[in-house]
mmCIF file of C-alpha atoms and ligand atoms in Angstrom:
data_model
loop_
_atom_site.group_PDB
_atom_site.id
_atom_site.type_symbol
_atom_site.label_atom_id
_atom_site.label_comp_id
_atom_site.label_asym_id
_atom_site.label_seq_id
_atom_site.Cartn_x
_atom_site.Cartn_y
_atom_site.Cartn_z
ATOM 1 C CA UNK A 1 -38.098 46.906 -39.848
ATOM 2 C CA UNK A 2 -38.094 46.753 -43.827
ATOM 3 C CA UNK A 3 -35.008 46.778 -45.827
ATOM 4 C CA UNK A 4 -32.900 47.138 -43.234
ATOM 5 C CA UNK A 5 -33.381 46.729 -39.225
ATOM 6 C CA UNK A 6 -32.335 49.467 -36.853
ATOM 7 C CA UNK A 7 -33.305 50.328 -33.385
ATOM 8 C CA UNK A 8 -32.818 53.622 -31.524
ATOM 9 C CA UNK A 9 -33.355 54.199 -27.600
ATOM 10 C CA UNK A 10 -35.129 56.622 -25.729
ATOM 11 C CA UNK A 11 -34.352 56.201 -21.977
ATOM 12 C CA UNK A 12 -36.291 58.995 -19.157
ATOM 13 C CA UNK A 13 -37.217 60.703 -22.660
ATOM 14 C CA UNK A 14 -33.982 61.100 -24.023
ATOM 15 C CA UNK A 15 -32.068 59.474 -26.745
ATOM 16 C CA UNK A 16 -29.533 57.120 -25.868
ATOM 17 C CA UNK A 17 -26.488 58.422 -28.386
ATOM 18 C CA UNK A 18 -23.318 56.766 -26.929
ATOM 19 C CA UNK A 19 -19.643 58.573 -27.452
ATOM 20 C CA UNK A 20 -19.930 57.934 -31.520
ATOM 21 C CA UNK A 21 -23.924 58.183 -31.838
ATOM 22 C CA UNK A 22 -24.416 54.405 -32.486
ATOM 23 C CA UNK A 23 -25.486 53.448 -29.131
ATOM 24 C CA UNK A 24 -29.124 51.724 -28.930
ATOM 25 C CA UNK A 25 -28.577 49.520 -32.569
ATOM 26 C CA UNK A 26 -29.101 45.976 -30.715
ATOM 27 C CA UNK A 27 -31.893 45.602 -33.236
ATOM 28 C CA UNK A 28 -30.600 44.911 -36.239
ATOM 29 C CA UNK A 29 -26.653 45.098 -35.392
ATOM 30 C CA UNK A 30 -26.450 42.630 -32.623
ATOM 31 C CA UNK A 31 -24.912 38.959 -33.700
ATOM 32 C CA UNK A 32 -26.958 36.125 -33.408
ATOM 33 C CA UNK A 33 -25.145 34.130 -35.761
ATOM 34 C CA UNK A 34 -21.220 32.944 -35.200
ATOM 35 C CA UNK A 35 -21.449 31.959 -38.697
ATOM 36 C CA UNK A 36 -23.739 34.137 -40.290
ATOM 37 C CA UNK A 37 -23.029 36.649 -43.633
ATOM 38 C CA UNK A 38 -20.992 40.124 -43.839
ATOM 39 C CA UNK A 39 -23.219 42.832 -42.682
ATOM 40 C CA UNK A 40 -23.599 45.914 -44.282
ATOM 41 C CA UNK A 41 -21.899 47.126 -41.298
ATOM 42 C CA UNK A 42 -18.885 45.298 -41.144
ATOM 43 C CA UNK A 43 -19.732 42.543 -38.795
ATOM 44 C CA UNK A 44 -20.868 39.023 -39.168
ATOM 45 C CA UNK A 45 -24.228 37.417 -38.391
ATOM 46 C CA UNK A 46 -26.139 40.822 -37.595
ATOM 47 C CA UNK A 47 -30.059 40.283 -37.278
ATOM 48 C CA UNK A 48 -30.176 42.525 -40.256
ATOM 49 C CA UNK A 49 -28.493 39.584 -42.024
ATOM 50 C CA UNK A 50 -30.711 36.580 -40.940
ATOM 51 C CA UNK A 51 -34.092 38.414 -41.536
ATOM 52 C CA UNK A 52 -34.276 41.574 -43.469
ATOM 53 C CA UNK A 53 -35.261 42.403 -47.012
ATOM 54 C CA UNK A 54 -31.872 42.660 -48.072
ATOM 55 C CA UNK A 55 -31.267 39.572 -47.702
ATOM 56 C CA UNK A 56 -34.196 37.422 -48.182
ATOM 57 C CA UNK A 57 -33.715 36.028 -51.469
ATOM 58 C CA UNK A 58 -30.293 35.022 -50.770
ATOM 59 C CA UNK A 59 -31.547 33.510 -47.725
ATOM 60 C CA UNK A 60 -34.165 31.609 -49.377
ATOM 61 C CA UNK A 61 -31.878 29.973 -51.822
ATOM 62 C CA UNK A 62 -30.295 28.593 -49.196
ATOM 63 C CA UNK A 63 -33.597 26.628 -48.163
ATOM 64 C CA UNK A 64 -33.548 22.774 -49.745
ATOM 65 C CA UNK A 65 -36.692 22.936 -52.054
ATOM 66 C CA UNK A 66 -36.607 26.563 -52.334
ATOM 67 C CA UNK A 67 -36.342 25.686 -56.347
ATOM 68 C CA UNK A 68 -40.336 24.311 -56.071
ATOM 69 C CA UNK A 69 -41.875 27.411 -53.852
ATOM 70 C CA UNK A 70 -44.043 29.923 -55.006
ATOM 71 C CA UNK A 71 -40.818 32.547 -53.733
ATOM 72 C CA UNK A 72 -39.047 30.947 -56.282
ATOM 73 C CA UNK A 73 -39.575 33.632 -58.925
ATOM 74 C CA UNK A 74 -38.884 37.319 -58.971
ATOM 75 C CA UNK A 75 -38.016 39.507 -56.203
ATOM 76 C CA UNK A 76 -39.492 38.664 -52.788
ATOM 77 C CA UNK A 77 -41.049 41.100 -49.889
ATOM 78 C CA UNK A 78 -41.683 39.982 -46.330
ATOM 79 C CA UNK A 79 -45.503 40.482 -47.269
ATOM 80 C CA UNK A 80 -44.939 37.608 -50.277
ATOM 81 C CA UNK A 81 -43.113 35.619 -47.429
ATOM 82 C CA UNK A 82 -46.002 35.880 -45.030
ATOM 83 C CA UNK A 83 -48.740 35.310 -47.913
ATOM 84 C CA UNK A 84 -47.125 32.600 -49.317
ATOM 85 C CA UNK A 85 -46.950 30.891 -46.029
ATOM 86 C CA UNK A 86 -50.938 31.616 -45.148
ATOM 87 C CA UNK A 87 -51.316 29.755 -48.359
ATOM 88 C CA UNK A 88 -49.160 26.477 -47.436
ATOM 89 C CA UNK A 89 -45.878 27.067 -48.690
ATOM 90 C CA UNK A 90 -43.346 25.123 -46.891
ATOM 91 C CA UNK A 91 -40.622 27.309 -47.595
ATOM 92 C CA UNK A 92 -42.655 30.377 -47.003
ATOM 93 C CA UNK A 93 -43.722 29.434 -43.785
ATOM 94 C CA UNK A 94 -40.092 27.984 -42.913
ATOM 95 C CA UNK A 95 -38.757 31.492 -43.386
ATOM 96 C CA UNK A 96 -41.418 33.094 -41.738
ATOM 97 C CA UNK A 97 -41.063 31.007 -38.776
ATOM 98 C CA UNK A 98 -37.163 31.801 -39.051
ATOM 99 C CA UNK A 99 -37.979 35.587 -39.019
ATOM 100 C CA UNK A 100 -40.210 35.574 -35.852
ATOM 101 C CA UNK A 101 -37.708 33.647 -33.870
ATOM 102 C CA UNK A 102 -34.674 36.177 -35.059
ATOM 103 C CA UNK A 103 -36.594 39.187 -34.451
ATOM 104 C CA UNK A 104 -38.079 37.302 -31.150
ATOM 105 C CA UNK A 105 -34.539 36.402 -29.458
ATOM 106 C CA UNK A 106 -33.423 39.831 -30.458
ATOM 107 C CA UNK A 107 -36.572 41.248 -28.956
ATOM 108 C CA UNK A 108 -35.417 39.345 -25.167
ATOM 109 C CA UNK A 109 -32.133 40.598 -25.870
ATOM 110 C CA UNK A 110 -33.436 44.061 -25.791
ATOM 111 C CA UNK A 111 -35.426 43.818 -22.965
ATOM 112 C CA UNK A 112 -32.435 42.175 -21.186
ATOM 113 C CA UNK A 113 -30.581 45.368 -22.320
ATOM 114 C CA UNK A 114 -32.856 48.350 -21.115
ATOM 115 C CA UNK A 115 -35.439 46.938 -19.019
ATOM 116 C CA UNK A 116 -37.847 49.049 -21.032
ATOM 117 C CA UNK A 117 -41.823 49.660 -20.723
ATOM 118 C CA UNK A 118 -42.524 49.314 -24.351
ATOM 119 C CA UNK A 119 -40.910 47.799 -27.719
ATOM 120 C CA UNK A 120 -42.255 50.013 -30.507
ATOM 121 C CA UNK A 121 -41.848 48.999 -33.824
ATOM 122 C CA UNK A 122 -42.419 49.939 -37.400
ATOM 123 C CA UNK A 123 -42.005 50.113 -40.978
ATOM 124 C CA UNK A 124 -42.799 47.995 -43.799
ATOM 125 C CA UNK A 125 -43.099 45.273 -42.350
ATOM 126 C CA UNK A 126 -45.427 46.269 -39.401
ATOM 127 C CA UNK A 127 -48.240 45.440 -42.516
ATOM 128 C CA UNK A 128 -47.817 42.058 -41.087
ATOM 129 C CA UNK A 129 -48.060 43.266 -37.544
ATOM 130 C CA UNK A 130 -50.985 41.461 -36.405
ATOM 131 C CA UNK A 131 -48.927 38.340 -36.695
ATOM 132 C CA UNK A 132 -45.215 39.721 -35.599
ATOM 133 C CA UNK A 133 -46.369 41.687 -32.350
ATOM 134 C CA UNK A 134 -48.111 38.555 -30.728
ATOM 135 C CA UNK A 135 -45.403 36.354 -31.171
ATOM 136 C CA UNK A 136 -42.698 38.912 -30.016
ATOM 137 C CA UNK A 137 -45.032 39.521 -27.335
ATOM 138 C CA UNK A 138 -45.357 35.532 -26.324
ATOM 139 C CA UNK A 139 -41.722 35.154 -26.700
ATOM 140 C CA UNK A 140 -40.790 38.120 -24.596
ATOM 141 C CA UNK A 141 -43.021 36.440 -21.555
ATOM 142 C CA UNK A 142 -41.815 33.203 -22.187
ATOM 143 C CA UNK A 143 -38.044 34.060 -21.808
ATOM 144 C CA UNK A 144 -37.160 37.518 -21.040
ATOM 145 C CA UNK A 145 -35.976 37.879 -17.121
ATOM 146 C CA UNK A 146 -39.319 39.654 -16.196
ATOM 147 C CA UNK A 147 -42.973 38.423 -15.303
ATOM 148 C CA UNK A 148 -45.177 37.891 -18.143
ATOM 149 C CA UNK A 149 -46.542 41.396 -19.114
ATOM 150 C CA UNK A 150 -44.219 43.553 -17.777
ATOM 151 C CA UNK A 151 -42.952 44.664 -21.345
ATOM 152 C CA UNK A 152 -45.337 45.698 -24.016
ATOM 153 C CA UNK A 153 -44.480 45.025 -27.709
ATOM 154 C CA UNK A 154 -47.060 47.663 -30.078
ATOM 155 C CA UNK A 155 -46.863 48.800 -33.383
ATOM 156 C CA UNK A 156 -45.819 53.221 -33.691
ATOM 157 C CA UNK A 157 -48.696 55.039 -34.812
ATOM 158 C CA UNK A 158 -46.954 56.290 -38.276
ATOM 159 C CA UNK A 159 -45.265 53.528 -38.917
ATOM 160 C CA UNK A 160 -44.541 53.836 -42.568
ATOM 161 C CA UNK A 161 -42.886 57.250 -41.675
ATOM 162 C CA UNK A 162 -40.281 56.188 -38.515
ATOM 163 C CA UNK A 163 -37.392 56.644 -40.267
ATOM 164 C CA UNK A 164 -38.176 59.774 -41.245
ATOM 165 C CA UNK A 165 -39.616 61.438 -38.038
ATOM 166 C CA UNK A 166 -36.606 59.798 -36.407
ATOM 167 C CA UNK A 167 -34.591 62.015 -39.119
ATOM 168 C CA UNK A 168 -37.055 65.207 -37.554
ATOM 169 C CA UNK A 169 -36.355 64.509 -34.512
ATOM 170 C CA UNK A 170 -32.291 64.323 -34.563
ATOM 171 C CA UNK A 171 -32.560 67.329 -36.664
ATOM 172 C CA UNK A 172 -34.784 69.088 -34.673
ATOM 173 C CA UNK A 173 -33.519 68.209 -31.148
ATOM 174 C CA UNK A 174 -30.031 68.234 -32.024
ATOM 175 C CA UNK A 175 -29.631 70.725 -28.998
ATOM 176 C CA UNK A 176 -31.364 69.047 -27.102
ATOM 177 C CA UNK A 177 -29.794 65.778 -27.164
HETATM 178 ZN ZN1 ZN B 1 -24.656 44.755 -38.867
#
């Protein structure tokens, strides 16, 4: 999760490639907007286009009274979005609240896909994990088609690095998988 949102899936230990290698992308390339902006991958209303840092500012203008929030100015970083909101901004905390419901319902929706043990996630954003993981986790026992607790939501150990040992790993297992 940081500039853009992408998912992979690991299912008995293996990664789930599909026939054209983009099986597994429900996170970030799923719709969950009929009428929601271009994607950078051709589709329309991807997660990656409601909440990602792509697309936050353009997002934000789109909030009335954006013009009097503390985002107003300069570029804008989920961290600014989650500080801002700590500190009372309206719009702030209307986007963050926007953010944890995307990544939320997209969260279910993954569950509902794989029926896994665990959601990992990471990246940039993760910095705000002690605030994303609960509610993902509250939201995935509240809706997804499971008892409370079956699924655990957690944070990846490196998580500033995913992409990149996700890059080792296809490299390195290419054999393999
Ligand atoms: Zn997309």
């Amino acid at each position: 999760m940081g500039t853009g949102l992408g998912s992979a899936v690991l299912l008995n230990g293996r990664l789930l490639r599909g026939q054209n290698f983009i099986a597994g992308n429900l996170w970030g390339h799923i719709s969950i907007n009929l009428n929601g902006g271009l994607c950078n991958c051709g589709y329309v209303g991807c997660l990656e286009t409601e909440p990602s840092t792509w697309v936050l500012k353009e997002k934000l203008k789109s909030y009335t009274g954006y013009e009097y929030s503390s985002l107003f100015n300069g570029d804008v970083l989920f961290a600014d979005v989650f500080n801002e909101a700590a500190k009372g901004d309206e719009i702030a905390k209307e986007m963050m609240n926007h953010c944890l419901h995307a990544w939320s319902i997209c969260a279910v929706n993954m569950v509902h896909a794989y029926d896994p043990q665990v959601l990992v996630f990471s990246g940039g954003v993760m910095e705000q994990a002690s605030i994303i993981l609960p509610y993902i986790q509250m939201m995935i026992d509240k809706y997804a088609w499971l008892p409370p607790g079956t699924v655990k939501v957690v944070k990846s150990e490196q998580s500033a690095y995913a992409s990149l040992l996700g890059l080792e790993y296809l490299i390195t297992k290419k054999n393999e998988i």
